[in-house]
Coordinates of C-alpha atoms in Angstrom, one line a residue:
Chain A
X1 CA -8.9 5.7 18.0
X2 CA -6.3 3.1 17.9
X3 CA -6.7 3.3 22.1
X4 CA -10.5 2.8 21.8
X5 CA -10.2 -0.3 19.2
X6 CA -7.5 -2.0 20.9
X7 CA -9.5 -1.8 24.8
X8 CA -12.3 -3.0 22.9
X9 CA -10.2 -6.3 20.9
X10 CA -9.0 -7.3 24.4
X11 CA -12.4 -7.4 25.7
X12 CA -13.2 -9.8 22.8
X13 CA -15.5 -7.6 21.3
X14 CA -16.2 -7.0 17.6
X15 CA -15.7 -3.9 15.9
X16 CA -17.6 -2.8 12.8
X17 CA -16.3 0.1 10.4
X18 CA -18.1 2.5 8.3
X19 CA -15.4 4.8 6.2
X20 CA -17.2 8.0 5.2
X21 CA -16.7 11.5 3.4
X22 CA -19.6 12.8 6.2
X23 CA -22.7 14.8 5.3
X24 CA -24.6 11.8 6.0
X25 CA -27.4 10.5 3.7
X26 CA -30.3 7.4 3.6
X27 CA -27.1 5.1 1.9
X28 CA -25.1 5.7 4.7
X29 CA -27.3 5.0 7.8
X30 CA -28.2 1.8 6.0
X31 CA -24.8 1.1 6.1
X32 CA -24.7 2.3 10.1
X33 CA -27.8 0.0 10.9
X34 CA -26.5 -3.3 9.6
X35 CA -23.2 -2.6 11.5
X36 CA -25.1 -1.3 14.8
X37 CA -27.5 -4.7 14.4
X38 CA -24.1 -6.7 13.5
X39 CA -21.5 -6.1 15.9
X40 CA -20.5 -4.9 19.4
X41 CA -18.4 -1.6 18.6
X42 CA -19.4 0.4 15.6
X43 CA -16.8 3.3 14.4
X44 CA -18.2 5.9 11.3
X45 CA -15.4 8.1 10.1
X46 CA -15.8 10.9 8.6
X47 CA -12.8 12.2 6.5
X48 CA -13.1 14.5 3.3
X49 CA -9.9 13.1 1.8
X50 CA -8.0 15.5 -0.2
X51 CA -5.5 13.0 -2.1
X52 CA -8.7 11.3 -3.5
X53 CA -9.9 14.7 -5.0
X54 CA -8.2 15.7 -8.9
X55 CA -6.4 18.6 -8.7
X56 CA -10.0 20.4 -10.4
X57 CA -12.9 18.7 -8.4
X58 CA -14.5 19.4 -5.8
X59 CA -12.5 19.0 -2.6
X60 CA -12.6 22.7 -1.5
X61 CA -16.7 22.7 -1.8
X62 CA -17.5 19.4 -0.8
X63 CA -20.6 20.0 1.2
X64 CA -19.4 19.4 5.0
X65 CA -21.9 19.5 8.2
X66 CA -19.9 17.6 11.2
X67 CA -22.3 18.4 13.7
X68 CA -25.6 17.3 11.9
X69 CA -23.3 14.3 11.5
X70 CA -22.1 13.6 14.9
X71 CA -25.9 14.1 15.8
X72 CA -26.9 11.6 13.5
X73 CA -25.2 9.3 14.6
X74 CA -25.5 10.0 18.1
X75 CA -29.3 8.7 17.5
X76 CA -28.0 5.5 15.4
X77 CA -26.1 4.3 18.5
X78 CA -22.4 4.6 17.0
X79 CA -19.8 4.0 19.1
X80 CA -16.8 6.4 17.8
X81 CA -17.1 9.0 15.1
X82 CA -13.2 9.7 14.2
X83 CA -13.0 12.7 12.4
X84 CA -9.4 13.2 11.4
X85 CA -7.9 16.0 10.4
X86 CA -6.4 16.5 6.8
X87 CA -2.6 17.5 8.3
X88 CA -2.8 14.8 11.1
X89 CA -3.1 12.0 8.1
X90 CA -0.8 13.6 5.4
X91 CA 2.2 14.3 8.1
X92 CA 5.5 14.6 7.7
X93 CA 6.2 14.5 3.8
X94 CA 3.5 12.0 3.3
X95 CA 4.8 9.8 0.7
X96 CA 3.5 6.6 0.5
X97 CA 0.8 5.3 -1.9
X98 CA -1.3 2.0 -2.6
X99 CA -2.8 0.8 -5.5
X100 CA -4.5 -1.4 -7.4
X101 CA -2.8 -2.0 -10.8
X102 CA -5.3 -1.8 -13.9
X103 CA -9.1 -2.1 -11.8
X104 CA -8.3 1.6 -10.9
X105 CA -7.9 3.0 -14.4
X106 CA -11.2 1.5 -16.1
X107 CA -14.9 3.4 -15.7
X108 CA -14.4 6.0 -13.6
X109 CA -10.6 5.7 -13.5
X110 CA -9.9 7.0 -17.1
X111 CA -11.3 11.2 -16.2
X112 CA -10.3 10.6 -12.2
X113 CA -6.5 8.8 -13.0
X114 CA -5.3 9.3 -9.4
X115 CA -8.7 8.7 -7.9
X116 CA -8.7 4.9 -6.5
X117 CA -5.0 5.5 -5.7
X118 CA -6.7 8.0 -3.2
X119 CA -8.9 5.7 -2.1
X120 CA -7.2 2.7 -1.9
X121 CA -4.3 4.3 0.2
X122 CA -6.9 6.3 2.6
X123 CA -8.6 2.8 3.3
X124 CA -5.4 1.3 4.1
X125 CA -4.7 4.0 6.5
X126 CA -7.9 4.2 8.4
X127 CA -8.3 0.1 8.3
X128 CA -4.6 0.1 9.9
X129 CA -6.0 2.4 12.3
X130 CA -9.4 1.5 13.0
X131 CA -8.8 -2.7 12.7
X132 CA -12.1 -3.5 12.4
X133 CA -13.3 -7.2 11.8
X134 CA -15.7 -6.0 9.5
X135 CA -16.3 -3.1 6.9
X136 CA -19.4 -2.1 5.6
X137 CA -19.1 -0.3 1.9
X138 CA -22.5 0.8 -0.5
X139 CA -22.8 -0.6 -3.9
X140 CA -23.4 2.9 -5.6
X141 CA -19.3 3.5 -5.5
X142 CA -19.5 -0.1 -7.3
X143 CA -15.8 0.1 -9.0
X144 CA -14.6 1.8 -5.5
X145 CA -15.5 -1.5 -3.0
X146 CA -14.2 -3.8 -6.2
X147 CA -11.4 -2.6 -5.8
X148 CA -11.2 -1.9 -2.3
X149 CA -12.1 -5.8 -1.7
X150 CA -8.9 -6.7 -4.6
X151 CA -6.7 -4.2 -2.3
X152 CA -7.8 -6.1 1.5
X153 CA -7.2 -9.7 -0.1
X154 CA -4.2 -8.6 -1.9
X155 CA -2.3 -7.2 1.1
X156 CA -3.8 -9.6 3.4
X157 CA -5.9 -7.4 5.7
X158 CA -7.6 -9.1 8.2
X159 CA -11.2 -7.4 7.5
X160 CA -14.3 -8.7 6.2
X161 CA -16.0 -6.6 3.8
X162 CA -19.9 -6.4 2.8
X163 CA -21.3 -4.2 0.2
X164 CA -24.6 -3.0 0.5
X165 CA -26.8 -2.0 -2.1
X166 CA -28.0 1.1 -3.2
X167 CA -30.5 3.6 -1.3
X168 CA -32.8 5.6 -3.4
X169 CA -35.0 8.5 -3.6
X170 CA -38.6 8.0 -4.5
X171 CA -37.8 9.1 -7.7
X172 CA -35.3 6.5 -8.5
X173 CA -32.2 8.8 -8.0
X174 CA -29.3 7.0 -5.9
X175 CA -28.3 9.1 -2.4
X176 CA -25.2 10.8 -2.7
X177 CA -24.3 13.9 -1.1
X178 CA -23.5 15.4 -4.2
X179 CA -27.2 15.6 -4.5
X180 CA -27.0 18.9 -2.6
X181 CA -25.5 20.8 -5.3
X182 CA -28.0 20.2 -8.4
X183 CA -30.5 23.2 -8.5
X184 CA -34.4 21.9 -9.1
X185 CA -34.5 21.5 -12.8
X186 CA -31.1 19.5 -12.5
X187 CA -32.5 17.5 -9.3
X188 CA -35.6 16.5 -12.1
X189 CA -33.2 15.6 -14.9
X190 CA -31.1 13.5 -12.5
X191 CA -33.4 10.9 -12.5
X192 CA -32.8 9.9 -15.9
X193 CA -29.8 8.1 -15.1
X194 CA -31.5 5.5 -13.5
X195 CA -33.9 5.3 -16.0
X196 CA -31.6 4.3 -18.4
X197 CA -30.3 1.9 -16.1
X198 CA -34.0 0.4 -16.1
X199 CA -34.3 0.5 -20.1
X200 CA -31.0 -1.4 -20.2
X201 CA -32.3 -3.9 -17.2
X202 CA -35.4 -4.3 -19.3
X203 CA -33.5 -5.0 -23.0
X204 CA -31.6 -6.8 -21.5
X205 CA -34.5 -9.1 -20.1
X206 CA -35.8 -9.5 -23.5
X207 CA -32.4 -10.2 -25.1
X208 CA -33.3 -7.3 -26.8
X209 CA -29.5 -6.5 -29.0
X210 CA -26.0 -6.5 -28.0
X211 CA -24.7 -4.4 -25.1
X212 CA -23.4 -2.1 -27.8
X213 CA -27.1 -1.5 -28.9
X214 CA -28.0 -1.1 -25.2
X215 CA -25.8 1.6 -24.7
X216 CA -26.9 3.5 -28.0
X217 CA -30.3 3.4 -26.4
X218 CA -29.7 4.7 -23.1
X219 CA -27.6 7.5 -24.7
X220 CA -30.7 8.1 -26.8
X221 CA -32.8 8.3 -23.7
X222 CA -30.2 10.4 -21.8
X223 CA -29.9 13.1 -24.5
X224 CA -33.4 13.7 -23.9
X225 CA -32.1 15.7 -20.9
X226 CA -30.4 18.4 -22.1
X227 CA -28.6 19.3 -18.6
X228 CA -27.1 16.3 -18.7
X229 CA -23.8 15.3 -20.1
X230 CA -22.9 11.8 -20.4
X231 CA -18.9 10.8 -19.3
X232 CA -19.3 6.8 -19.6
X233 CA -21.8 4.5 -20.3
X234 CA -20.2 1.0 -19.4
X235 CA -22.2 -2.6 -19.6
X236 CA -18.9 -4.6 -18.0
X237 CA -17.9 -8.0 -16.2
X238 CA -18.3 -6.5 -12.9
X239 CA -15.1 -8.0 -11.3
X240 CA -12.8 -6.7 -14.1
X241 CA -14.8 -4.2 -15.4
X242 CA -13.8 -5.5 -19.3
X243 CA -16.6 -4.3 -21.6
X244 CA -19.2 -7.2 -22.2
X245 CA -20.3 -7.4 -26.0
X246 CA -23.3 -9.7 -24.5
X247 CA -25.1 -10.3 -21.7
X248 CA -25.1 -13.4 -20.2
X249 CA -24.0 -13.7 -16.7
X250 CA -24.4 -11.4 -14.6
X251 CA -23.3 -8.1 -15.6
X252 CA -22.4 -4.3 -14.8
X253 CA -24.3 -1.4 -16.0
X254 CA -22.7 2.0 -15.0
X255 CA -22.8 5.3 -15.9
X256 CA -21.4 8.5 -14.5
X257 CA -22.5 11.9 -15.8
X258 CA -22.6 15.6 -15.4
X259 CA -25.5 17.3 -14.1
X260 CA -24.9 20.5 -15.1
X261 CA -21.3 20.7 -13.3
X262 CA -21.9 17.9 -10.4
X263 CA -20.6 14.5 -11.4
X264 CA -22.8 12.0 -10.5
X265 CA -22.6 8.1 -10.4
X266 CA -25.5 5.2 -10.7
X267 CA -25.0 1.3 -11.4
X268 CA -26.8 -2.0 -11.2
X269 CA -26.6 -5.6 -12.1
X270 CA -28.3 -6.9 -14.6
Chain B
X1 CA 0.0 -17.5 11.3
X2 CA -2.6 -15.0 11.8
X3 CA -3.8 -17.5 14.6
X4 CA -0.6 -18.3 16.2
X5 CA 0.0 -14.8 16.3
X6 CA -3.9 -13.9 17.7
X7 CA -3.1 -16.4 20.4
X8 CA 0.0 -14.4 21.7
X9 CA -1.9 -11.2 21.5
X10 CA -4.9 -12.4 23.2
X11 CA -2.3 -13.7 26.0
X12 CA -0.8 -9.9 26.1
X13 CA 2.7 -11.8 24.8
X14 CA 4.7 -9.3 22.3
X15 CA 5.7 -10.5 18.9
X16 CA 9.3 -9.7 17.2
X17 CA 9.4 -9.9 13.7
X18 CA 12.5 -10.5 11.5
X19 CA 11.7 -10.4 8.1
X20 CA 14.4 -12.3 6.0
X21 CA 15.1 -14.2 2.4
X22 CA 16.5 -16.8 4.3
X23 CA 20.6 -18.3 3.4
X24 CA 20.7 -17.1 7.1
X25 CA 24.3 -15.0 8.3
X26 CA 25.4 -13.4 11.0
X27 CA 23.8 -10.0 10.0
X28 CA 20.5 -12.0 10.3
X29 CA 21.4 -13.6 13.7
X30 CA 22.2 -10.5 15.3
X31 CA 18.7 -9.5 14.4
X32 CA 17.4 -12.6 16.0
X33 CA 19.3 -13.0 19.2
X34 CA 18.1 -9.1 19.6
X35 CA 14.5 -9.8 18.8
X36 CA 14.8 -13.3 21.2
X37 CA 15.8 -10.9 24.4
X38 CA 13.6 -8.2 24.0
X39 CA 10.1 -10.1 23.4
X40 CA 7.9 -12.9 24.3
X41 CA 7.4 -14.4 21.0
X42 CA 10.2 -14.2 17.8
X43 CA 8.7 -14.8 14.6
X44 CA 11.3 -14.8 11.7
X45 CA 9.9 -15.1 8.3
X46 CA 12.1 -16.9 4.9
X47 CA 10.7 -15.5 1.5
X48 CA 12.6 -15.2 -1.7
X49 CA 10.3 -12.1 -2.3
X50 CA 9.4 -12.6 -6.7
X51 CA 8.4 -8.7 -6.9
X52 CA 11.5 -7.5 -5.3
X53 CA 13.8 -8.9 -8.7
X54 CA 14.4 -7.2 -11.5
X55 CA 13.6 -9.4 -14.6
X56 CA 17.0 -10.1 -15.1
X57 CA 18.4 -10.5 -12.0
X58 CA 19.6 -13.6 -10.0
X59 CA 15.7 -14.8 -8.7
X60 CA 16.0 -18.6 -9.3
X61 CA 19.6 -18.8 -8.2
X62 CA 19.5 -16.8 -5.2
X63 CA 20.5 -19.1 -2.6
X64 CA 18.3 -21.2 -0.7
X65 CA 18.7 -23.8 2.4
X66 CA 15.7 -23.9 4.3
X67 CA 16.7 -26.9 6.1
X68 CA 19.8 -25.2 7.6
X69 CA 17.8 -21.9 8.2
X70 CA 15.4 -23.7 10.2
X71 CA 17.7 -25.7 12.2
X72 CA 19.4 -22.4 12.6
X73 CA 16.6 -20.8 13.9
X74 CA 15.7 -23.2 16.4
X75 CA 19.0 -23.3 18.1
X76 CA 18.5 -19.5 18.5
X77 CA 15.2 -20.0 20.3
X78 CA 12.9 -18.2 17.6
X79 CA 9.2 -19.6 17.7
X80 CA 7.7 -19.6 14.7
X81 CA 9.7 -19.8 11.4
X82 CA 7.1 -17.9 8.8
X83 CA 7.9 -19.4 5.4
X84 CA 4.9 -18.8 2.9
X85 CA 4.8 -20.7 -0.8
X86 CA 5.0 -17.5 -3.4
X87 CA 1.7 -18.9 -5.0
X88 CA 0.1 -18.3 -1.6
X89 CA 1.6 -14.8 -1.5
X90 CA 0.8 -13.6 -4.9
X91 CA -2.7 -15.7 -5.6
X92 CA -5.9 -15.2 -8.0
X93 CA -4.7 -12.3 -10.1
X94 CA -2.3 -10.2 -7.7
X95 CA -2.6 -6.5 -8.2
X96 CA -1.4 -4.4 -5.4
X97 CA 1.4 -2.7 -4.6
X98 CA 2.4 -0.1 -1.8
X99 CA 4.8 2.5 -2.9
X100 CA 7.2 4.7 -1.2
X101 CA 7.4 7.9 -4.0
X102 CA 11.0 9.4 -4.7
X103 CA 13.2 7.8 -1.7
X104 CA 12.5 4.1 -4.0
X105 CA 14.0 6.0 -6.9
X106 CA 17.1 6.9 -5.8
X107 CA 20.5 5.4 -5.0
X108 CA 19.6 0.9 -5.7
X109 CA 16.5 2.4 -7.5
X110 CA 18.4 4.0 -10.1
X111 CA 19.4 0.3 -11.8
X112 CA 16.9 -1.4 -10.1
X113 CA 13.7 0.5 -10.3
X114 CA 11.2 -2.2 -9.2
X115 CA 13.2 -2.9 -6.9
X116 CA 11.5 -1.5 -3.5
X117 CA 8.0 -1.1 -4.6
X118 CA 8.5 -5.1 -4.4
X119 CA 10.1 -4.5 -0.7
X120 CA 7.2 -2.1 0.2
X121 CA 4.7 -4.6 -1.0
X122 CA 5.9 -7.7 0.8
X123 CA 6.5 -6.2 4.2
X124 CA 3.3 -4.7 4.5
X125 CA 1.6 -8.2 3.3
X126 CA 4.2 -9.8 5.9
X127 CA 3.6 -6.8 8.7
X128 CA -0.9 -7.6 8.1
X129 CA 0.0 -11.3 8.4
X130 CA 2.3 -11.8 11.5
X131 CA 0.9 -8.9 13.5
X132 CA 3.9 -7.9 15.2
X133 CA 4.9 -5.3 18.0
X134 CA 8.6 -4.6 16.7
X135 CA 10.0 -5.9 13.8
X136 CA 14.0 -6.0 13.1
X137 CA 16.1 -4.8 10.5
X138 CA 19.8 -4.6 8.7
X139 CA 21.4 -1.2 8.3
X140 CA 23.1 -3.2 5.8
X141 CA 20.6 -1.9 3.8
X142 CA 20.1 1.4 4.5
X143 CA 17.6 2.5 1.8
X144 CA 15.5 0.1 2.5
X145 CA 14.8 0.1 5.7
X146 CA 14.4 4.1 5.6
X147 CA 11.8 3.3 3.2
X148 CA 10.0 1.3 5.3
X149 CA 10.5 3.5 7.8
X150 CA 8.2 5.9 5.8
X151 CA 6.0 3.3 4.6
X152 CA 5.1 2.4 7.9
X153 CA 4.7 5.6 9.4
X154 CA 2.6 6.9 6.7
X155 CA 0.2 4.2 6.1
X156 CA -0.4 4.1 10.7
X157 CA 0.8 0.4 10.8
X158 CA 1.3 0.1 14.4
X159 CA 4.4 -1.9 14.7
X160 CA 7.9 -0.1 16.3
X161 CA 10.7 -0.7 13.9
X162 CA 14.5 -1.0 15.2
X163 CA 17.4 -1.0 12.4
X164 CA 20.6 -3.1 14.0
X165 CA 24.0 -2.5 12.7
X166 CA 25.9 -4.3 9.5
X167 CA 27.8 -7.5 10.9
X168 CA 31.1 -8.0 9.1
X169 CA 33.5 -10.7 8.1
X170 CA 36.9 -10.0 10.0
X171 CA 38.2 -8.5 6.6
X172 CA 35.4 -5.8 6.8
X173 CA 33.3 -7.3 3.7
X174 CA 29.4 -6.8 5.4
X175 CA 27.9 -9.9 5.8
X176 CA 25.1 -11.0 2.6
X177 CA 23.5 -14.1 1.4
X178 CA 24.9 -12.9 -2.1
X179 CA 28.7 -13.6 -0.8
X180 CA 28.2 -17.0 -1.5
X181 CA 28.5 -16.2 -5.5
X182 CA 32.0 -15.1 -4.8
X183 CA 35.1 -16.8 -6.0
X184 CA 38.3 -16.5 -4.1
X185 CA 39.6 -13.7 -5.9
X186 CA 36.5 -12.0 -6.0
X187 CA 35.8 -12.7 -2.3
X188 CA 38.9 -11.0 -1.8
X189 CA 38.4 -8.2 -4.0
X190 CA 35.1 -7.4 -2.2
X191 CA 36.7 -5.9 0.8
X192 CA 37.5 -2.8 -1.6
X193 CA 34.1 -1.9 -0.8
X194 CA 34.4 -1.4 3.4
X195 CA 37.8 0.0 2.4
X196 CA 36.8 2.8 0.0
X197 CA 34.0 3.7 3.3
X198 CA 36.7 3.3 5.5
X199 CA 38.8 6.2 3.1
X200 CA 35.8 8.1 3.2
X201 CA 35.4 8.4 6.4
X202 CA 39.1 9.4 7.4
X203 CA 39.1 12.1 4.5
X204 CA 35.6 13.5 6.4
X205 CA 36.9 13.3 10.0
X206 CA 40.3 15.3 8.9
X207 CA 37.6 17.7 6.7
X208 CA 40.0 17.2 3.7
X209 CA 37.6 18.3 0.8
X210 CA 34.1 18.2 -1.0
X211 CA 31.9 15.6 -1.0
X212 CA 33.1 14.9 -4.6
X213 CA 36.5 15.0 -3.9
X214 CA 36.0 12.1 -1.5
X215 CA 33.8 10.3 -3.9
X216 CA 36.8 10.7 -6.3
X217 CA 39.3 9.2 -4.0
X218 CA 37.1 6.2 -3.2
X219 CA 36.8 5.9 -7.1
X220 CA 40.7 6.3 -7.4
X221 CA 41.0 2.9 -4.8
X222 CA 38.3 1.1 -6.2
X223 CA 39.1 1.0 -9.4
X224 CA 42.7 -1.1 -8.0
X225 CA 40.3 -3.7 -8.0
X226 CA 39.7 -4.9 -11.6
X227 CA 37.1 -7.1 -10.4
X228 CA 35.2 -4.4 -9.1
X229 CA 32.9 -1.9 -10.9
X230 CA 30.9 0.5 -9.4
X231 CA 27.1 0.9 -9.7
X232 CA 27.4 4.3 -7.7
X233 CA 28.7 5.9 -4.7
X234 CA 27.0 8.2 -3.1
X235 CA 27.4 10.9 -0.3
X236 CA 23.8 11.8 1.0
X237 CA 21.6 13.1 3.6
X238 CA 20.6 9.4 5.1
X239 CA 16.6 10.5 5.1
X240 CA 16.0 12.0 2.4
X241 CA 19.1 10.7 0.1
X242 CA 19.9 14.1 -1.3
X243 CA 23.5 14.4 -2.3
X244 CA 25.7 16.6 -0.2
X245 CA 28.0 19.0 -1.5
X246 CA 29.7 19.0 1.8
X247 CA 29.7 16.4 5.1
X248 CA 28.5 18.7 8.0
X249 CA 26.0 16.8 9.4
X250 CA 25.6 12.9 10.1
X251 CA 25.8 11.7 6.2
X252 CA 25.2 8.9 4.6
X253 CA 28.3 7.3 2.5
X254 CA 26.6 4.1 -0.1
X255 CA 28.1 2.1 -2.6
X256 CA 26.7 -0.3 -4.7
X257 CA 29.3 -2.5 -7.4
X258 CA 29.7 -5.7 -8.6
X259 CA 32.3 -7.9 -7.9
X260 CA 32.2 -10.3 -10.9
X261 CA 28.7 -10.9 -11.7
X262 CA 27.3 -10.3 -7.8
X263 CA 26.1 -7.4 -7.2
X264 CA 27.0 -6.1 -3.5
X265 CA 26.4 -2.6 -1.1
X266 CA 27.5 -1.4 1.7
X267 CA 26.9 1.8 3.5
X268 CA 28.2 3.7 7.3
X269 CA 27.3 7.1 8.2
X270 CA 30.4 9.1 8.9

């Protein structure tokens, strides 16, 4: 990889990056096409990385399907897939960590503690190897490319980062490939995640309450869907994810929940 | 930086890399003279490093003579002299740091815990910034560059590290900027320290005893010096910093004291 980027630097080319966990969806090959329109060199990895994973999620059953992958993006034009494998990154009594003090224990951070210590030390790892000049993350992981973008300016990585926003299903629901687990009466309640994303968008508009009075009503409407068990509602300043009491610049709205046991995640600005 | 050291890349010069707190000796010349034959371009970089103190330790009186480093530096033939403001190094709401786990805990760790997640930290800031092909270090500090040893190998930064060994005064005290606290008779109490190593290593080579027998010996001389009083000394496996019950293999022999209020190590393998 490092071979491939290097021949490629010399020849004063420019080299886009796409980090990925693989079984490709709509968010990601919008992420693909902007880099493929954007750049000379575009590299997709696909890596399921384990450190990233709590010690009870879902790491081992992580849906996986390399060569519907590798097809994919055969037809999107990519340059270089690198695929790594788990013992070829964690080598040697693997010891070394990097992370983002405080960002990384808010929203998702308090029931994942060591998950954007993952993240945050994989990204490190593949940008060190990759050396892209430019990144391309999705909104949906909104706290993840936060604090990804705190981590590259912090240690003074020389990559540009743009976030893209959010690809959806008809129906609203935002692409993730944990979508593949949720049987069809989960796949149905899904959606009302987003919807109480809209009813907080729309209060919101109408300076309808405080955010705390927000959040009592999307619970309201999310309890209407039995399957689903809410982990955090959050209406936050979306750099430093404080809790907002009102709503007057532009503000975070996230939730993650269970759907029946997949843990899903949706966000927007309001 | 970043575009001086572009420049040379894009020319297919090679960069050397001597990371220092400036108050320049001969340890850090030997560095430089090493780094000047071996590569095209020597960048040496003078940074009083905040995160690498402990609150209470000697930050705003560590020595500082920038004008003499430079001039020093330019009679040696070095290039670029690298010497960031620590605003500019830890701006808008710093909150990263890279982390070595268990090898930054042991030995300096123990009394100065912060100590080399500060080290970590800087060097990979320093190593994203000045790009480097090799980069030069003091076996005068043998935990640390171990450490970033690791750090470097595990995160894939792609820079070759070579570790050059401790330059002494004539007496056999190593060489440090921190010398410069020392009073006469504490300058001359100091060389306990090379002389307790010394013991160690002629108790080793004649196999006369444990490991803590030796340690006890060294204890035995050190404490002649009542200016002298030991942080630890330690007999250890030099990777993983293990103590040894016995010395069969290359082993590490550390001490750390203080002379007076200066704090002062000083390591050999025996």
């Amino acid at each position: 990889m490092r071979r491939l980027s290097s021949a490629a630097k010399i020849e004063g080319k420019t080299i886009a990056f796409v980090p990925t966990m693989g079984y490709l969806h709509d968010g990601h090959i919008s992420l693909v096409k902007t880099a493929r329109k954007k750049s000379d060199i575009v590299v997709v990895s696909i890596f399921v990385n384990p450190i990233q994973f709590e010690q009870k999620e879902d790491l081992d059953k992580y849906p996986r399907d390399i060569k519907m992958d590798s097809a994919t993006l055969k037809t999107l034009g990519v340059d270089i897939l690198f695929s790594p494998d788990e013992k070829e990154m964690y080598k040697g009594f693997y010891k070394t960590h990097v992370e983002v003090d405080n960002l990384g224990s808010k929203l998702c951070g308090k029931t994942r503690p060591d998950h954007f210590k993952g993240v945050t030390t994989v990204v490190a790892k593949l940008l060190s190897i990759v050396n892209p000049d430019i990144m391309y993350l999705g909104l949906k992981d909104f706290q993840q490319q936060v604090i990804i973008k705190k981590m590259i300016g912090d240690l003074n990585i020389p990559v540009k980062v743009t976030s893209l926003p959010t690809v959806r299903e008809k129906d609203g629901l935002a692409m993730s490939s944990r979508n593949s687990y949720l049987n069809q009466d989960e796949r149905k309640a899904a959606t009302v995640l987003f919807r109480a994303l809209k009813l907080a968008e729309k209060l919101a508009h109408k300076r309808v309450g405080s955010a705390d009075n927000i959040k009592k009503q999307m619970k309201n409407l999310i309890s209407s869907e039995l399957l689903v068990k809410i982990d955090y509602i959050s209406i936050c300043n979306p750099l430093t994810f404080e809790e907002s009491k009102n709503i007057k610049s532009p503000t975070l709205v996230a939730i993650a929940a269970h759907v029946g046991k997949t843990r899903l995640i949706d966000n927007i600005i309001i």
